[in-house]
Short mmCIF file of N, CA and C in Angstrom, two decimals:
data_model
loop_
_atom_site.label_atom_id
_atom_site.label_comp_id
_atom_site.label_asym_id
_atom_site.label_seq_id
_atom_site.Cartn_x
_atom_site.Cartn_y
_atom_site.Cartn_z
N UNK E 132 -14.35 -8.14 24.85
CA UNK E 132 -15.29 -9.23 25.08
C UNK E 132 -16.21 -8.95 26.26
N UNK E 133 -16.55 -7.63 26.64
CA UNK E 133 -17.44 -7.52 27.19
C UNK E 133 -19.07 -7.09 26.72
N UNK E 134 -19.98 -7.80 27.62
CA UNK E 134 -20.79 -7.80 27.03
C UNK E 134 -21.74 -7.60 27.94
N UNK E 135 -23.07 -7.16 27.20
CA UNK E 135 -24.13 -6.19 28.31
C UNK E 135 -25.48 -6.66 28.24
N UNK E 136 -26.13 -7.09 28.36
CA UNK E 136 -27.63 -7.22 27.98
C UNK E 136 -28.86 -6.16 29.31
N UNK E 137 -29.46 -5.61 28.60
CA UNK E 137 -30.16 -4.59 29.49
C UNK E 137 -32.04 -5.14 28.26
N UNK E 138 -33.01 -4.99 29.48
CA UNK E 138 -34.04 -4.91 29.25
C UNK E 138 -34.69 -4.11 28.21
N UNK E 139 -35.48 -4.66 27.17
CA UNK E 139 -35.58 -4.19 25.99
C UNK E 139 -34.23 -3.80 24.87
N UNK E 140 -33.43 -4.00 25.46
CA UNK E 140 -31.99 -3.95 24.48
C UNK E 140 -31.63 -4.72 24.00
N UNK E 141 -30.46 -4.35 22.81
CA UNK E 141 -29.94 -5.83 22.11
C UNK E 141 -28.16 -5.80 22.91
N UNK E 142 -27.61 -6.95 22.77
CA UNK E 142 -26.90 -7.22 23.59
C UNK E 142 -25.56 -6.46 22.94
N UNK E 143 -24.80 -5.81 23.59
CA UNK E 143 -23.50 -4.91 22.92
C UNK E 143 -22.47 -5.95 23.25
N UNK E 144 -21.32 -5.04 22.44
CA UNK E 144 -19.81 -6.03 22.48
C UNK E 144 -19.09 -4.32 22.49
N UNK E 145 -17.90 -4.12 22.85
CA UNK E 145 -17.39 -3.14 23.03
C UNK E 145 -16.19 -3.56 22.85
N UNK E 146 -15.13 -2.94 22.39
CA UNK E 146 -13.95 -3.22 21.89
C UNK E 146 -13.13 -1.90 21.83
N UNK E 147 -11.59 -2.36 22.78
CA UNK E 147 -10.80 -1.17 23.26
C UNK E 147 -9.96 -0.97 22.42
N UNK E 148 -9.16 -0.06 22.24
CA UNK E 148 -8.24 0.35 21.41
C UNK E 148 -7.18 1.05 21.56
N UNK E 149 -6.30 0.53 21.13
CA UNK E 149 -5.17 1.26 21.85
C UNK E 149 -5.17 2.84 21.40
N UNK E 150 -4.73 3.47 22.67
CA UNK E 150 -4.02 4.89 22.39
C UNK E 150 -3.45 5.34 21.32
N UNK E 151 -2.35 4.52 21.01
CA UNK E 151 -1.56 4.41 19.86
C UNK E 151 -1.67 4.30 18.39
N UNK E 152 -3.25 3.91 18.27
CA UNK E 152 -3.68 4.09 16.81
C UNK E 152 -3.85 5.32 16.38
N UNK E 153 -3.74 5.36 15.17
CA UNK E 153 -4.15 6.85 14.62
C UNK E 153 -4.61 6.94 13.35
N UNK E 154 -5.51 7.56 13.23
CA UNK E 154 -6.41 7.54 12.07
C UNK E 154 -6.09 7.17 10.79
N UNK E 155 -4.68 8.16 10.76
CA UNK E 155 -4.19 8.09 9.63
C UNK E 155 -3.47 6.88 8.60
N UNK E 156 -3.36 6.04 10.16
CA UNK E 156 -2.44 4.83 9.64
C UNK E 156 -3.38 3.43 9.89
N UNK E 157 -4.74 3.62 10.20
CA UNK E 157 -5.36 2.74 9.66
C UNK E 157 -5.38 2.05 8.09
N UNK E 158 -4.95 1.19 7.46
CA UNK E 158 -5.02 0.91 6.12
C UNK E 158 -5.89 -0.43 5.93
N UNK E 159 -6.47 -0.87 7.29
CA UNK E 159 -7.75 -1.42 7.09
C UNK E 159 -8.71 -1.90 8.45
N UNK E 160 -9.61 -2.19 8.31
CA UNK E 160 -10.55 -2.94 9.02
C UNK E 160 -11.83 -3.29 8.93
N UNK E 161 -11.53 -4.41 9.31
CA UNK E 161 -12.98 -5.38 9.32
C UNK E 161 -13.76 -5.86 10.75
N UNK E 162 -14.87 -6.17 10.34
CA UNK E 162 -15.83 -6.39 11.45
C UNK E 162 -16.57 -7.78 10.67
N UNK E 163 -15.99 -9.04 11.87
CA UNK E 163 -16.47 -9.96 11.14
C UNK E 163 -17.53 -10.45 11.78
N UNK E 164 -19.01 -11.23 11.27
CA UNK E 164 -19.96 -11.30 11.66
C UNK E 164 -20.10 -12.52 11.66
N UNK E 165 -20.67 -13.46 12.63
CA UNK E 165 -20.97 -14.91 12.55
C UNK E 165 -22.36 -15.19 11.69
N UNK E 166 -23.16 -15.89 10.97
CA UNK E 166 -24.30 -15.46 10.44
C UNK E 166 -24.86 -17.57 10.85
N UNK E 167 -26.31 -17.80 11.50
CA UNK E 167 -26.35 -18.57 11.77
C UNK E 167 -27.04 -19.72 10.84
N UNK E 168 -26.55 -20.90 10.78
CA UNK E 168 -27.02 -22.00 10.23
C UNK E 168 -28.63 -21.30 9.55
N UNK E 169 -29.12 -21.84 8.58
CA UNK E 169 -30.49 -21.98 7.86
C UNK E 169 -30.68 -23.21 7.81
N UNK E 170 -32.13 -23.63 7.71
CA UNK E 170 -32.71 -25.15 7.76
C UNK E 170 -32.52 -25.39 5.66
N UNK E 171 -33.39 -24.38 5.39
CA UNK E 171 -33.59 -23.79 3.70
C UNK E 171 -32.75 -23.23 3.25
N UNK E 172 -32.91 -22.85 1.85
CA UNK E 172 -32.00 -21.99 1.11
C UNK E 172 -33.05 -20.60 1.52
N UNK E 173 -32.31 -19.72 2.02
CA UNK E 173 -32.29 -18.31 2.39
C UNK E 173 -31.99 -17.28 2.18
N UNK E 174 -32.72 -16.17 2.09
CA UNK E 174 -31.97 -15.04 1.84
C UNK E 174 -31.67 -14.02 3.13
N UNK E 175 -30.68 -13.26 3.47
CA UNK E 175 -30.91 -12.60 4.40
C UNK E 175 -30.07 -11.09 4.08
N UNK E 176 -31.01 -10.67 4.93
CA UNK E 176 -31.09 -9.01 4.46
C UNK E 176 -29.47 -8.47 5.73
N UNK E 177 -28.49 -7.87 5.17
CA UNK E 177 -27.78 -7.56 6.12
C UNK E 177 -27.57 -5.88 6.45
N UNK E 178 -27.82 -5.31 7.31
CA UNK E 178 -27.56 -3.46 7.97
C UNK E 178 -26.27 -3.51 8.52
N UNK E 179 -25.76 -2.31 8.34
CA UNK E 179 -24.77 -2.28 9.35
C UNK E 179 -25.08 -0.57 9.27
N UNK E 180 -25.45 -0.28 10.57
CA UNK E 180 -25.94 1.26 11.09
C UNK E 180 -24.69 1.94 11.26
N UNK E 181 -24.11 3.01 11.88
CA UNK E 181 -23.87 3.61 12.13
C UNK E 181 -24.33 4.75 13.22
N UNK E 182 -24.59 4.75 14.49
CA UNK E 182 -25.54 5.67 15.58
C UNK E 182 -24.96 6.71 15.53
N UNK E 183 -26.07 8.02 15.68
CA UNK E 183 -25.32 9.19 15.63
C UNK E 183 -26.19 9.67 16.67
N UNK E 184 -25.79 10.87 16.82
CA UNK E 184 -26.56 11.75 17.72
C UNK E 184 -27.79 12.16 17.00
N UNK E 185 -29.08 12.03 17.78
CA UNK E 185 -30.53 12.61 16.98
C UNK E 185 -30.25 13.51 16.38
N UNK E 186 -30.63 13.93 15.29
CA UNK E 186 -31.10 15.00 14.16
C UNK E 186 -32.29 15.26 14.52
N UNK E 187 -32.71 16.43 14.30
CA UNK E 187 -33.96 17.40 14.20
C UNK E 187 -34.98 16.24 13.32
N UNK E 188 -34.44 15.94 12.40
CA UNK E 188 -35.61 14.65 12.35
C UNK E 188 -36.19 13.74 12.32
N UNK E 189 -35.68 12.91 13.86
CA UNK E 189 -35.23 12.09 14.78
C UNK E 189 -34.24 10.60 14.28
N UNK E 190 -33.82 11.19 12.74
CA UNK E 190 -32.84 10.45 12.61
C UNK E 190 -31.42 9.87 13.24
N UNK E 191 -31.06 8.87 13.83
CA UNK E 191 -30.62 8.22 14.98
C UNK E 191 -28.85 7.35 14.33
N UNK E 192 -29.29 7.48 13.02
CA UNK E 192 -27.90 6.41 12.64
C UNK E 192 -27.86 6.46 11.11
N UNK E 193 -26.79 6.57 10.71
CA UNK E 193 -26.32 6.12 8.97
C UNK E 193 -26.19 5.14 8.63
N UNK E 194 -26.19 4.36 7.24
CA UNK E 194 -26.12 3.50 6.68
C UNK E 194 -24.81 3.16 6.52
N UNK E 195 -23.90 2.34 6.53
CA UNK E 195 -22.94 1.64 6.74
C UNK E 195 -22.80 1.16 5.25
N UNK E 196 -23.65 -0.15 5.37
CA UNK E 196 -23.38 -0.54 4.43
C UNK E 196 -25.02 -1.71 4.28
N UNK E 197 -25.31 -2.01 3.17
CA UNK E 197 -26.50 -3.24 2.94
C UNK E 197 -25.74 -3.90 2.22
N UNK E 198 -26.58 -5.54 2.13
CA UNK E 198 -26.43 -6.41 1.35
C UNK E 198 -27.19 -7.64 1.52
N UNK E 199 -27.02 -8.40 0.94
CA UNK E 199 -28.30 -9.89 0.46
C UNK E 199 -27.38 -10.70 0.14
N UNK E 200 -27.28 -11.61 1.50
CA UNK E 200 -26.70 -12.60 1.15
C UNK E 200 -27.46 -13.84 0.98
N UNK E 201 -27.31 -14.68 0.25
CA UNK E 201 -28.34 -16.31 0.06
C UNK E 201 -27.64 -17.47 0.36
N UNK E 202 -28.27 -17.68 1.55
CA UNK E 202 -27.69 -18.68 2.24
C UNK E 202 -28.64 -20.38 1.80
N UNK E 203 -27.48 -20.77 2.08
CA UNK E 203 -27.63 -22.43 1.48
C UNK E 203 -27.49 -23.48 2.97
N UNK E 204 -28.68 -24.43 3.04
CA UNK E 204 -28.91 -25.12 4.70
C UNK E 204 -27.20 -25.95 4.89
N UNK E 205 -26.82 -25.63 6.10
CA UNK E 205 -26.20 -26.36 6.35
C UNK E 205 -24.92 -25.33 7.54
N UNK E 206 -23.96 -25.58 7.75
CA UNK E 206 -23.30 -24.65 8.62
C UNK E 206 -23.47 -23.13 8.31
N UNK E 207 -23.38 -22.01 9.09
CA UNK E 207 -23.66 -21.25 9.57
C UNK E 207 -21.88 -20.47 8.36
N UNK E 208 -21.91 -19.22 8.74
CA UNK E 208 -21.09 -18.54 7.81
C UNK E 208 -20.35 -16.98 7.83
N UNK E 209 -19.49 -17.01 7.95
CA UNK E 209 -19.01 -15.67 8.36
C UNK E 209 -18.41 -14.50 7.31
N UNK E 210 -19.43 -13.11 7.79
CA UNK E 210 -19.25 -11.99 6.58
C UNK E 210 -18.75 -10.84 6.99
N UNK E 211 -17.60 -11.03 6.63
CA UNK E 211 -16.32 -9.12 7.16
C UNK E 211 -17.24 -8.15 5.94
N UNK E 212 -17.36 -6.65 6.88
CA UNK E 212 -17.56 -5.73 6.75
C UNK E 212 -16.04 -4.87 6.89
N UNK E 213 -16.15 -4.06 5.70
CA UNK E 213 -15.38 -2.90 6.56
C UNK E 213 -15.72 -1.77 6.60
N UNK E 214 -14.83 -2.05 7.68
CA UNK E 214 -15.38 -0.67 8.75
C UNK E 214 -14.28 0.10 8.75
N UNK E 215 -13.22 0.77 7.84
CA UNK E 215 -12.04 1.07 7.87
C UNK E 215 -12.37 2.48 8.10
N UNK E 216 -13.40 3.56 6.77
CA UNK E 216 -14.06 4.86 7.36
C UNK E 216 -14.31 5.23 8.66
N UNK E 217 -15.51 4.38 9.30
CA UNK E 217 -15.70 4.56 10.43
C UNK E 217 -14.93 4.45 11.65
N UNK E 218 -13.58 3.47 11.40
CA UNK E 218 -12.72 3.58 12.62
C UNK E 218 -11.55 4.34 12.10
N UNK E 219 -11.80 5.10 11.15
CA UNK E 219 -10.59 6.45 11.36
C UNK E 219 -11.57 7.70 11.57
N UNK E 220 -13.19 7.93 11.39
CA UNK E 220 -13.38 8.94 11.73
C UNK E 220 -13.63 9.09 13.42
N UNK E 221 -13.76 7.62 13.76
CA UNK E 221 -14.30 7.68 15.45
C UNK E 221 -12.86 8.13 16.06
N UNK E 222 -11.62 7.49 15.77
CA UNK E 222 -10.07 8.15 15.71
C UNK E 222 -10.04 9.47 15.84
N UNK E 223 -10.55 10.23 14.97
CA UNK E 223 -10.11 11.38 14.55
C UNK E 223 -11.07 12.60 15.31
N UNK E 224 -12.54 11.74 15.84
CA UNK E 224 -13.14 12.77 16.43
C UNK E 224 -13.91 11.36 17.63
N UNK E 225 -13.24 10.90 18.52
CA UNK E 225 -13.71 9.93 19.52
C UNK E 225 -15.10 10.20 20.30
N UNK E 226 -15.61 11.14 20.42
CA UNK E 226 -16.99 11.67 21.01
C UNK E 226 -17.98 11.40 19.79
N UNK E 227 -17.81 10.97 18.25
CA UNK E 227 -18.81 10.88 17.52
C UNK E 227 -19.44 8.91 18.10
N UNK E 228 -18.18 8.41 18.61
CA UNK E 228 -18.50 7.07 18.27
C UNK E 228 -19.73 6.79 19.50
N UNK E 229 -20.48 6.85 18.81
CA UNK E 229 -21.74 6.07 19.64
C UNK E 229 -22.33 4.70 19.26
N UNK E 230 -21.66 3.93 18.26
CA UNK E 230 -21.24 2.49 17.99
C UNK E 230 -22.08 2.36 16.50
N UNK E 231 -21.97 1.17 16.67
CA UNK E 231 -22.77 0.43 15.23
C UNK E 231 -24.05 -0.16 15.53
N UNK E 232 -24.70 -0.41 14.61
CA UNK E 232 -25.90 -1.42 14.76
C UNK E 232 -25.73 -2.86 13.82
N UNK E 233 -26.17 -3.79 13.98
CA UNK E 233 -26.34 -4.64 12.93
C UNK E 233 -27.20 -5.22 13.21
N UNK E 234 -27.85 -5.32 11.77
CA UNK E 234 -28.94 -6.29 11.58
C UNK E 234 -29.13 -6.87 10.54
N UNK E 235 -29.34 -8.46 10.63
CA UNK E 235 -29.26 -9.28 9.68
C UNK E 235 -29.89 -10.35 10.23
N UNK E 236 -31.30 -10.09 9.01
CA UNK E 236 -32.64 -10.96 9.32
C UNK E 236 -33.17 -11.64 7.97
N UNK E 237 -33.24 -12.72 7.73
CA UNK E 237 -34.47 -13.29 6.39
C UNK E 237 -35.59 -13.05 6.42
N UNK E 238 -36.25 -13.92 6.26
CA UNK E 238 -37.60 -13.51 5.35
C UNK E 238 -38.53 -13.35 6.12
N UNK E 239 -38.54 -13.54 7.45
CA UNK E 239 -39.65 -14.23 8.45
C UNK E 239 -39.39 -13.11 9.31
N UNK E 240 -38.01 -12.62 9.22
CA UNK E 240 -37.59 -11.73 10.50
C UNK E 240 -36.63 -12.26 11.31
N UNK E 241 -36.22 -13.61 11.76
CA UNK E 241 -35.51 -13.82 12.50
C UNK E 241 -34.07 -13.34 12.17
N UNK E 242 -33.47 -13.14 13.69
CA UNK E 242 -32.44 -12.44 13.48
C UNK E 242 -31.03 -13.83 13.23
N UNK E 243 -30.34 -13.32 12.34
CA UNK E 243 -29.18 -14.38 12.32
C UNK E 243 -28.05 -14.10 12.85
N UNK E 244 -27.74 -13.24 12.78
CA UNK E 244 -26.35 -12.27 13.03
C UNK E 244 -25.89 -12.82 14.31
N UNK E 245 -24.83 -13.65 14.78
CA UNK E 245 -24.18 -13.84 15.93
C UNK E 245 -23.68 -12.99 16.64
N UNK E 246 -23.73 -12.08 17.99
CA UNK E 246 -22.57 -11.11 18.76
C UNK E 246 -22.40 -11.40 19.60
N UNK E 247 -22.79 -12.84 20.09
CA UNK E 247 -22.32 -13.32 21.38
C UNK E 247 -22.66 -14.83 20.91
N UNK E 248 -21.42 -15.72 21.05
CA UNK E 248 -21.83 -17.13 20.95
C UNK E 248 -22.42 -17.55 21.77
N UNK E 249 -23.82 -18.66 21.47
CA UNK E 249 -24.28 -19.36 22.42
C UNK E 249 -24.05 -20.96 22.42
N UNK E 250 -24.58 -21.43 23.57
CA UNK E 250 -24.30 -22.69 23.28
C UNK E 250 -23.77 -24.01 22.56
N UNK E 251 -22.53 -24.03 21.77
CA UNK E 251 -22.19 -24.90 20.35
C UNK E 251 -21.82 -23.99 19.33
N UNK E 252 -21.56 -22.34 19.77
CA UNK E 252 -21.35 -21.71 18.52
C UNK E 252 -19.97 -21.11 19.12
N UNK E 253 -19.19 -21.33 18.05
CA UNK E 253 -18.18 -20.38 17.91
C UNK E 253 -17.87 -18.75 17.74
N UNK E 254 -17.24 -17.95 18.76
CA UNK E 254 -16.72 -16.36 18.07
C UNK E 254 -15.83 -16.71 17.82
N UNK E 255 -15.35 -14.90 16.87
CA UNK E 255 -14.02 -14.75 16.42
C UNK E 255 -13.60 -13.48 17.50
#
């Protein structure tokens, strides 16, 4: 639950792990996302990156995973990803993990995706 906000940045969450895990015996995980209230019925576009080290052609991160979810006005809504691949390969080689991205925006652009509750909103 720590958390960072730096100028021109988006705000990180970092999450420790025990020693004791091991790649192999991961048999699952999720990354659950808060997604915020809509006034309308909505659609919103969801990323989940993957950061890597630049490539020669200045490619920066992999695709995780997409999806379109259509949201209906009224409370706000929460969508697990898994991330079970990615936290046995960061396991298995700990210097690749240079984290995730997410982004999950509708139609206009605004961002919905919760990573830090504010004011009246709940984390998990």
């Amino acid at each position: 639950d720590f958390l960072v906000q730096m100028e021109g940045k988006p705000k990180c969450c970092f999450f420790k792990f025990s020693s004791k895990i091991q790649y192999n015996k991961v048999v699952k995980a999720q990354l659950w996302i808060y997604m915020r209230q809509v006034q309308k019925p909505t659609t919103v576009f969801v990323q989940i990156l993957r950061l890597i080290k630049p490539m020669k052609d200045g490619t920066r991160y992999t695709g995780i995973r997409s999806l379109k979810l259509d949201m209906n006005p009224g409370t706000g809504i929460w969508q697990s990803i898994d991330v079970k691949t990615v936290l046995q390969n960061w396991l298995k080689q700990p210097e690749s993990n240079l984290g995730i991205e997410i982004k999950a925006f509708d139609e206009t652009g605004r961002d919905l995706a919760v990573t830090f509750p504010g004011p009246g909103e709940d984390g998990l």
